[in-house]
C-alpha atoms as a printed R data frame, in Angstrom:
    type eleno elety resid chain resno      x       y       z
1   ATOM     1    CA   MET     A     1 36.594 -22.379  -7.481
2   ATOM     2    CA   ARG     A     2 33.016 -23.055  -7.970
3   ATOM     3    CA   PHE     A     3 32.232 -22.918  -4.306
4   ATOM     4    CA   LEU     A     4 34.389 -18.774  -4.273
5   ATOM     5    CA   ILE     A     5 32.607 -17.238  -7.049
6   ATOM     6    CA   ALA     A     6 28.989 -19.022  -6.134
7   ATOM     7    CA   GLN     A     7 29.078 -19.050  -2.646
8   ATOM     8    CA   VAL     A     8 31.162 -17.047  -0.829
9   ATOM     9    CA   LEU     A     9 31.893 -14.049  -3.023
10  ATOM    10    CA   PRO     A    10 28.294 -12.819  -2.936
11  ATOM    11    CA   TYR     A    11 28.360 -11.436  -0.162
12  ATOM    12    CA   ILE     A    12 31.748 -10.516   0.069
13  ATOM    13    CA   THR     A    13 30.969  -8.931  -2.729
14  ATOM    14    CA   VAL     A    14 28.020  -7.303  -1.355
15  ATOM    15    CA   THR     A    15 28.839  -5.986   2.724
16  ATOM    16    CA   ILE     A    16 32.202  -4.119  -0.014
17  ATOM    17    CA   PHE     A    17 29.673  -2.635  -2.421
18  ATOM    18    CA   THR     A    18 27.009  -1.636   0.751
19  ATOM    19    CA   LEU     A    19 29.462   0.113   3.208
20  ATOM    20    CA   GLY     A    20 31.779   1.337   0.262
21  ATOM    21    CA   VAL     A    21 29.006   3.138  -1.137
22  ATOM    22    CA   LEU     A    22 27.083   4.813   2.183
23  ATOM    23    CA   TYR     A    23 30.657   5.782   2.942
24  ATOM    24    CA   ARG     A    24 31.332   7.619  -0.284
25  ATOM    25    CA   LEU     A    25 27.639   8.920  -0.559
26  ATOM    26    CA   GLY     A    26 28.663   9.566   3.377
27  ATOM    27    CA   ARG     A    27 30.877  11.427   2.506
28  ATOM    28    CA   TRP     A    28 29.620  14.596   0.132
29  ATOM    29    CA   ALA     A    29 26.535  14.763   2.328
30  ATOM    30    CA   GLY     A    30 28.957  15.913   5.732
31  ATOM    31    CA   ALA     A    31 31.280  18.222   2.724
32  ATOM    32    CA   ARG     A    32 30.493  21.686   3.978
33  ATOM    33    CA   ARG     A    33 29.787  23.982   0.965
34  ATOM    34    CA   VAL     A    34 31.735  27.597   1.794
35  ATOM    35    CA   HIS     A    35 30.370  29.199  -0.922
36  ATOM    36    CA   ASN     A    36 28.579  29.331  -4.113
37  ATOM    37    CA   ILE     A    37 29.017  26.906  -6.803
38  ATOM    38    CA   ASN     A    38 25.812  27.676  -9.048
39  ATOM    39    CA   LEU     A    39 25.892  27.587 -12.708
40  ATOM    40    CA   SER     A    40 25.397  30.920 -14.087
41  ATOM    41    CA   PRO     A    41 21.968  31.662 -14.891
42  ATOM    42    CA   TRP     A    42 20.909  29.563 -12.111
43  ATOM    43    CA   VAL     A    43 17.352  28.229 -11.458
44  ATOM    44    CA   PRO     A    44 15.300  30.627  -9.167
45  ATOM    45    CA   ASP     A    45 13.426  28.383  -7.179
46  ATOM    46    CA   SER     A    46 13.415  24.373  -5.936
47  ATOM    47    CA   GLY     A    47 10.363  23.388  -8.496
48  ATOM    48    CA   GLN     A    48 12.869  24.408 -11.654
49  ATOM    49    CA   MET     A    49 16.243  23.054 -10.343
50  ATOM    50    CA   THR     A    50 14.618  19.832  -9.882
51  ATOM    51    CA   VAL     A    51 13.320  19.594 -13.777
52  ATOM    52    CA   ARG     A    52 17.079  20.805 -14.732
53  ATOM    53    CA   ILE     A    53 18.647  18.400 -12.942
54  ATOM    54    CA   GLY     A    54 16.612  16.254 -14.640
55  ATOM    55    CA   THR     A    55 16.405  16.716 -17.754
56  ATOM    56    CA   GLU     A    56 20.898  17.291 -16.931
57  ATOM    57    CA   ALA     A    57 20.880  12.793 -14.982
58  ATOM    58    CA   PHE     A    58 18.830  11.007 -17.913
59  ATOM    59    CA   LEU     A    59 18.003  13.455 -20.843
60  ATOM    60    CA   PHE     A    60 22.497  14.751 -20.212
61  ATOM    61    CA   ARG     A    61 21.028  18.048 -21.366
62  ATOM    62    CA   SER     A    62 24.439  20.073 -20.991
63  ATOM    63    CA   LEU     A    63 26.044  16.669 -23.213
64  ATOM    64    CA   TRP     A    64 23.683  16.669 -25.864
65  ATOM    65    CA   ILE     A    65 24.415  20.815 -26.176
66  ATOM    66    CA   PHE     A    66 28.425  20.493 -26.639
67  ATOM    67    CA   ASP     A    67 29.329  17.100 -27.473
68  ATOM    68    CA   LYS     A    68 26.056  15.375 -29.763
69  ATOM    69    CA   GLY     A    69 28.098  12.408 -30.931
70  ATOM    70    CA   LEU     A    70 29.225  11.462 -27.238
71  ATOM    71    CA   TRP     A    71 25.188  11.987 -26.673
72  ATOM    72    CA   VAL     A    72 24.345   9.677 -29.101
73  ATOM    73    CA   GLY     A    73 26.439   6.821 -27.342
74  ATOM    74    CA   ALA     A    74 26.137   7.759 -23.516
75  ATOM    75    CA   ILE     A    75 22.628   7.623 -23.747
76  ATOM    76    CA   ALA     A    76 22.216   4.770 -25.624
77  ATOM    77    CA   MET     A    77 24.571   3.323 -23.588
78  ATOM    78    CA   HIS     A    78 22.760   4.211 -20.534
79  ATOM    79    CA   LEU     A    79 19.108   2.979 -21.266
80  ATOM    80    CA   ALA     A    80 20.090  -0.004 -22.886
81  ATOM    81    CA   LEU     A    81 21.833  -0.566 -19.342
82  ATOM    82    CA   LEU     A    82 18.956   0.828 -17.198
83  ATOM    83    CA   ASN     A    83 16.569  -1.534 -18.587
84  ATOM    84    CA   ILE     A    84 18.808  -4.891 -18.578
85  ATOM    85    CA   ILE     A    85 18.746  -4.281 -14.719
86  ATOM    86    CA   GLY     A    86 15.296  -3.994 -14.203
87  ATOM    87    CA   GLY     A    87 14.849  -7.494 -17.394
88  ATOM    88    CA   HIS     A    88 17.505  -8.499 -14.649
89  ATOM    89    CA   ILE     A    89 15.267  -8.309 -11.973
90  ATOM    90    CA   VAL     A    90 11.952  -8.206 -13.298
91  ATOM    91    CA   GLY     A    91 12.644 -11.680 -15.931
92  ATOM    92    CA   PHE     A    92 14.084 -14.068 -13.320
93  ATOM    93    CA   GLY     A    93 11.671 -12.840 -10.331
94  ATOM    94    CA   PHE     A    94  8.745 -13.616 -12.390
95  ATOM    95    CA   LEU     A    95 10.740 -16.063 -14.857
96  ATOM    96    CA   GLY     A    96 10.084 -14.471 -17.179
97  ATOM    97    CA   GLU     A    97  5.863 -13.652 -16.905
98  ATOM    98    CA   GLN     A    98  5.792 -10.474 -16.302
99  ATOM    99    CA   PHE     A    99  3.572  -9.329 -19.279
100 ATOM   100    CA   ALA     A   100  1.527 -12.551 -18.497
101 ATOM   101    CA   TYR     A   101 -0.192 -10.541 -16.248
102 ATOM   102    CA   ILE     A   102 -1.452  -8.036 -18.991
103 ATOM   103    CA   PRO     A   103 -4.630  -9.322 -20.130
104 ATOM   104    CA   GLY     A   104 -4.086 -11.305 -24.161
105 ATOM   105    CA   ILE     A   105 -0.144 -12.035 -22.784
106 ATOM   106    CA   THR     A   106 -0.606 -16.501 -22.346
107 ATOM   107    CA   VAL     A   107  3.783 -17.095 -20.889
108 ATOM   108    CA   GLU     A   108  4.866 -18.616 -23.807
109 ATOM   109    CA   MET     A   109  5.109 -15.343 -24.999
110 ATOM   110    CA   SER     A   110  5.541 -12.721 -22.175
111 ATOM   111    CA   LYS     A   111  8.277 -15.686 -21.761
112 ATOM   112    CA   ALA     A   112  9.645 -14.884 -25.638
113 ATOM   113    CA   ALA     A   113  8.936 -11.497 -24.770
114 ATOM   114    CA   SER     A   114 11.313 -11.060 -22.456
115 ATOM   115    CA   ASP     A   115 14.405 -13.380 -23.907
116 ATOM   116    CA   MET     A   116 13.949 -10.791 -27.332
117 ATOM   117    CA   LEU     A   117 14.195  -7.678 -24.906
118 ATOM   118    CA   GLY     A   118 16.540  -9.240 -23.221
119 ATOM   119    CA   LYS     A   119 19.050  -9.613 -27.161
120 ATOM   120    CA   ILE     A   120 17.517  -6.577 -28.555
121 ATOM   121    CA   PHE     A   121 18.669  -4.296 -25.202
122 ATOM   122    CA   GLY     A   122 22.305  -7.114 -25.479
123 ATOM   123    CA   ILE     A   123 22.768  -5.663 -28.743
124 ATOM   124    CA   ILE     A   124 21.931  -1.755 -28.613
125 ATOM   125    CA   LEU     A   125 24.665  -2.187 -25.433
126 ATOM   126    CA   PHE     A   126 27.421  -3.624 -26.317
127 ATOM   127    CA   VAL     A   127 27.204  -1.061 -29.789
128 ATOM   128    CA   ALA     A   128 26.838   1.736 -27.568
129 ATOM   129    CA   LEU     A   129 30.251   0.654 -25.482
130 ATOM   130    CA   ALA     A   130 31.928  -0.320 -28.817
131 ATOM   131    CA   TYR     A   131 31.252   3.038 -29.738
132 ATOM   132    CA   LEU     A   132 32.494   5.272 -26.820
133 ATOM   133    CA   LEU     A   133 35.328   2.342 -27.417
134 ATOM   134    CA   LEU     A   134 36.560   3.543 -30.902
135 ATOM   135    CA   ARG     A   135 35.864   7.941 -29.584
136 ATOM   136    CA   ARG     A   136 38.528   7.027 -27.279
137 ATOM   137    CA   LEU     A   137 40.879   5.454 -29.431
138 ATOM   138    CA   THR     A   138 40.545   7.317 -32.426
139 ATOM   139    CA   ILE     A   139 39.647  10.943 -31.805
140 ATOM   140    CA   PRO     A   140 42.166  12.642 -30.734
141 ATOM   141    CA   ALA     A   141 41.311  15.324 -28.328
142 ATOM   142    CA   VAL     A   142 38.995  12.568 -26.640
143 ATOM   143    CA   LYS     A   143 42.640  11.050 -25.833
144 ATOM   144    CA   GLN     A   144 43.988  13.695 -24.602
145 ATOM   145    CA   VAL     A   145 42.030  13.316 -22.185
146 ATOM   146    CA   ASN     A   146 41.571   9.716 -21.350
147 ATOM   147    CA   ARG     A   147 42.821   7.898 -18.149
148 ATOM   148    CA   THR     A   148 43.993   3.738 -18.943
149 ATOM   149    CA   SER     A   149 40.906   2.984 -15.875
150 ATOM   150    CA   ASP     A   150 38.890   4.594 -18.869
151 ATOM   151    CA   ILE     A   151 40.367   1.940 -21.993
152 ATOM   152    CA   PHE     A   152 39.825  -0.490 -18.781
153 ATOM   153    CA   TRP     A   153 36.326   0.303 -17.118
154 ATOM   154    CA   LEU     A   154 35.560   0.553 -21.108
155 ATOM   155    CA   VAL     A   155 36.594  -3.638 -21.876
156 ATOM   156    CA   PHE     A   156 35.281  -4.376 -19.249
157 ATOM   157    CA   LEU     A   157 31.670  -3.715 -19.885
158 ATOM   158    CA   LEU     A   158 32.340  -5.184 -23.303
159 ATOM   159    CA   ALA     A   159 33.922  -8.576 -21.774
160 ATOM   160    CA   LEU     A   160 30.666  -7.654 -19.324
161 ATOM   161    CA   VAL     A   161 28.212  -7.251 -21.490
162 ATOM   162    CA   GLY     A   162 29.652 -10.352 -24.795
163 ATOM   163    CA   ILE     A   163 29.443 -13.194 -22.099
164 ATOM   164    CA   GLY     A   164 25.588 -12.779 -21.266
165 ATOM   165    CA   ASN     A   165 24.977 -11.872 -25.115
166 ATOM   166    CA   LEU     A   166 26.095 -15.695 -26.158
167 ATOM   167    CA   MET     A   167 24.154 -16.843 -22.424
168 ATOM   168    CA   ARG     A   168 21.268 -15.384 -24.342
169 ATOM   169    CA   PHE     A   169 21.519 -16.152 -28.526
170 ATOM   170    CA   VAL     A   170 23.851 -19.890 -28.022
171 ATOM   171    CA   TYR     A   171 21.619 -21.715 -26.848
172 ATOM   172    CA   GLU     A   172 24.601 -24.491 -25.670
173 ATOM   173    CA   PHE     A   173 25.583 -21.826 -23.294
174 ATOM   174    CA   HIS     A   174 21.780 -20.343 -21.956
175 ATOM   175    CA   MET     A   175 20.690 -19.944 -18.503
176 ATOM   176    CA   PRO     A   176 16.556 -20.564 -17.539
177 ATOM   177    CA   TYR     A   177 14.855 -18.358 -15.881
178 ATOM   178    CA   GLU     A   178 14.128 -21.304 -12.447
179 ATOM   179    CA   HIS     A   179 17.312 -21.891 -12.294
180 ATOM   180    CA   ILE     A   180 18.272 -18.375 -12.211
181 ATOM   181    CA   TYR     A   181 15.827 -18.070  -9.356
182 ATOM   182    CA   ALA     A   182 16.551 -20.879  -7.373
183 ATOM   183    CA   TYR     A   183 20.203 -20.151  -7.714
184 ATOM   184    CA   MET     A   184 19.579 -16.431  -5.928
185 ATOM   185    CA   ALA     A   185 16.715 -18.049  -3.560
186 ATOM   186    CA   HIS     A   186 19.492 -19.474  -1.518
187 ATOM   187    CA   LEU     A   187 22.258 -17.163  -1.543
188 ATOM   188    CA   PHE     A   188 19.177 -15.080  -0.268
189 ATOM   189    CA   THR     A   189 18.492 -17.672   2.798
190 ATOM   190    CA   PHE     A   190 21.806 -18.568   3.349
191 ATOM   191    CA   GLN     A   191 21.407 -21.822   1.663
192 ATOM   192    CA   SER     A   192 24.545 -23.787   0.047
193 ATOM   193    CA   VAL     A   193 24.168 -23.219  -3.303
194 ATOM   194    CA   MET     A   194 26.377 -26.355  -4.050
195 ATOM   195    CA   GLY     A   195 25.094 -28.530  -6.767
196 ATOM   196    CA   LEU     A   196 22.146 -26.400  -8.020
197 ATOM   197    CA   PRO     A   197 22.181 -26.721 -12.299
198 ATOM   198    CA   ALA     A   198 23.014 -23.131 -12.474
199 ATOM   199    CA   LEU     A   199 26.776 -23.717 -10.778
200 ATOM   200    CA   ASP     A   200 27.039 -26.676 -13.675
201 ATOM   201    CA   ASN     A   201 27.013 -23.275 -16.161
202 ATOM   202    CA   TYR     A   202 30.853 -21.782 -16.814
203 ATOM   203    CA   PHE     A   203 29.487 -19.240 -18.714
204 ATOM   204    CA   PHE     A   204 27.162 -18.241 -15.996
205 ATOM   205    CA   LEU     A   205 30.288 -17.980 -12.870
206 ATOM   206    CA   ALA     A   206 32.310 -16.133 -15.627
207 ATOM   207    CA   HIS     A   207 29.210 -13.731 -16.124
208 ATOM   208    CA   PHE     A   208 28.652 -13.527 -12.053
209 ATOM   209    CA   LEU     A   209 32.042 -13.281 -11.810
210 ATOM   210    CA   LEU     A   210 32.385 -10.126 -13.781
211 ATOM   211    CA   VAL     A   211 29.653  -8.619 -12.232
212 ATOM   212    CA   GLN     A   212 30.892  -8.927  -8.486
213 ATOM   213    CA   ILE     A   213 34.331  -7.971  -9.505
214 ATOM   214    CA   MET     A   214 32.438  -4.553 -10.801
215 ATOM   215    CA   LEU     A   215 30.317  -3.717  -7.776
216 ATOM   216    CA   ILE     A   216 33.224  -4.185  -5.842
217 ATOM   217    CA   LEU     A   217 35.454  -1.766  -7.372
218 ATOM   218    CA   LEU     A   218 32.359   0.260  -7.694
219 ATOM   219    CA   PRO     A   219 32.240   2.330  -5.211
220 ATOM   220    CA   PHE     A   220 35.996   3.067  -4.978
221 ATOM   221    CA   SER     A   221 36.169   4.300  -8.454
222 ATOM   222    CA   LYS     A   222 34.940   6.523 -11.832
223 ATOM   223    CA   LEU     A   223 31.440   4.147 -11.409
224 ATOM   224    CA   LEU     A   224 30.288   5.605  -8.650
225 ATOM   225    CA   HIS     A   225 28.772   9.106 -10.768
226 ATOM   226    CA   LEU     A   226 25.999   6.508 -10.756
227 ATOM   227    CA   PHE     A   227 25.035   8.163  -8.097
228 ATOM   228    CA   GLY     A   228 26.844  11.527  -7.509
229 ATOM   229    CA   MET     A   229 26.458  12.678 -10.381
230 ATOM   230    CA   PHE     A   230 22.517  13.764  -8.428
231 ATOM   231    CA   GLY     A   231 24.889  15.106  -5.332
232 ATOM   232    CA   MET     A   232 27.105  16.781  -8.035
233 ATOM   233    CA   ARG     A   233 24.371  18.145 -10.753
234 ATOM   234    CA   TRP     A   234 22.097  19.683  -7.135
235 ATOM   235    CA   LEU     A   235 25.654  21.814  -6.168
236 ATOM   236    CA   LEU     A   236 25.719  22.673  -9.797
237 ATOM   237    CA   HIS     A   237 21.913  23.707  -9.854
238 ATOM   238    CA   GLN     A   238 19.733  24.940  -6.653
239 ATOM   239    CA   PRO     A   239 18.958  28.457  -5.975
240 ATOM   240    CA   TYR     A   240 21.546  30.071  -5.800
241 ATOM   241    CA   GLN     A   241 21.487  31.902  -1.319
242 ATOM   242    CA   ASP     A   242 23.940  34.548  -0.383
243 ATOM   243    CA   PRO     A   243 25.552  33.948   1.618
244 ATOM   244    CA   ALA     A   244 26.191  30.428   1.577
245 ATOM   245    CA   PRO     A   245 25.116  27.337   3.652
246 ATOM   246    CA   GLY     A   246 27.989  26.931   4.871
247 ATOM   247    CA   LEU     A   247 29.733  29.784   5.415
248 ATOM   248    CA   PRO     A   248 31.497  30.274   8.872
249 ATOM   249    CA   ASN     A   249 32.268  33.461  10.471
250 ATOM   250    CA   VAL     A   250 31.380  36.028   8.296
251 ATOM   251    CA   ASP     A   251 29.289  38.875   8.169
252 ATOM   252    CA   VAL     A   252 27.967  40.540   5.231
253 ATOM   253    CA   GLN     A   253 27.510  43.624   5.215
254 ATOM   254    CA   ALA     A   254 30.487  44.129   6.930
255 ATOM   255    CA   ALA     A   255 32.147  42.552   4.170
256 ATOM   256    CA   ARG     A   256 30.306  44.101   1.004
257 ATOM   257    CA   ARG     A   257 31.884  47.424   2.661
258 ATOM   258    CA   ALA     A   258 35.292  46.466   2.501
259 ATOM   259    CA   GLY     A   259 34.333  45.497  -1.014
260 ATOM   260    CA   LEU     A   260 35.417  41.563  -0.913
261 ATOM   261    CA   GLY     A   261 33.278  40.632  -3.013
262 ATOM   262    CA   VAL     A   262 30.624  39.408  -1.070
263 ATOM   263    CA   PRO     A   263 27.840  39.844  -3.928
264 ATOM   264    CA   ALA     A   264 24.030  42.305  -3.025
265 ATOM   265    CA   GLY     A   265 21.483  40.896  -1.667
266 ATOM   266    CA   ASP     A   266 18.511  40.546   0.288
267 ATOM   267    CA   SER     A   267 20.449  38.843   3.437
268 ATOM   268    CA   SER     A   268 21.711  41.352   6.559
269 ATOM   269    CA   GLY     A   269 23.874  39.659   9.023
270 ATOM   270    CA   GLY     A   270 26.406  36.948   9.249
271 ATOM   271    CA   VAL     A   271 26.012  33.145   9.972
């Protein structure tokens, strides 16, 4: 079982995740947009469009306007998740010594700070996920739009984050940076990982297995909004164009004369 989880499955996971994401993004990028679906009032230029997309994607502007309770849980969850992912990459890559590059910070202080930040954001992420799950189970209006997949992913992520927090807070389950670094180095260089100390920690194997399951399912689930939200926001907030790009065989002037609802503008002729 350890051989399957730690040696074989990671390569399968990376392959399915990469091909799945590229396939879904390719389908979205290749879709022809035959009419404008911009939100009114649409922004006048690409600079303002970039600002609008940024505020929507990173600050959840619309969510703040329509549901501040959901905004609190969503912004806390996403910010904590972003920090944890970044912390995993930087922390394991630098063995927790990344802050030692700041003058006056020792290696010991850096490792302590890295560990503390991981604990703080791990707690925030777990609480935010629990809060979002509680909303889905208790608020009538939210329960009406619940799907089984919504509950599944929240419970799944709670289990994944919970195991990760156990590894940070319980000394017996802790995984040193050096062990993870050695394990990842062997994977990246296509060496055997069997016999490495990381594989003796069953909590690490469980945590890593859940991560791999999540990555395998991500391209085919609603978690792909991680990538899709930028494309959606681009469609909704880009400057209005008359006629819409991709509109086939349309004589704009003739359509207006016929009263077919093509909006007035400076365009003349068809596409």
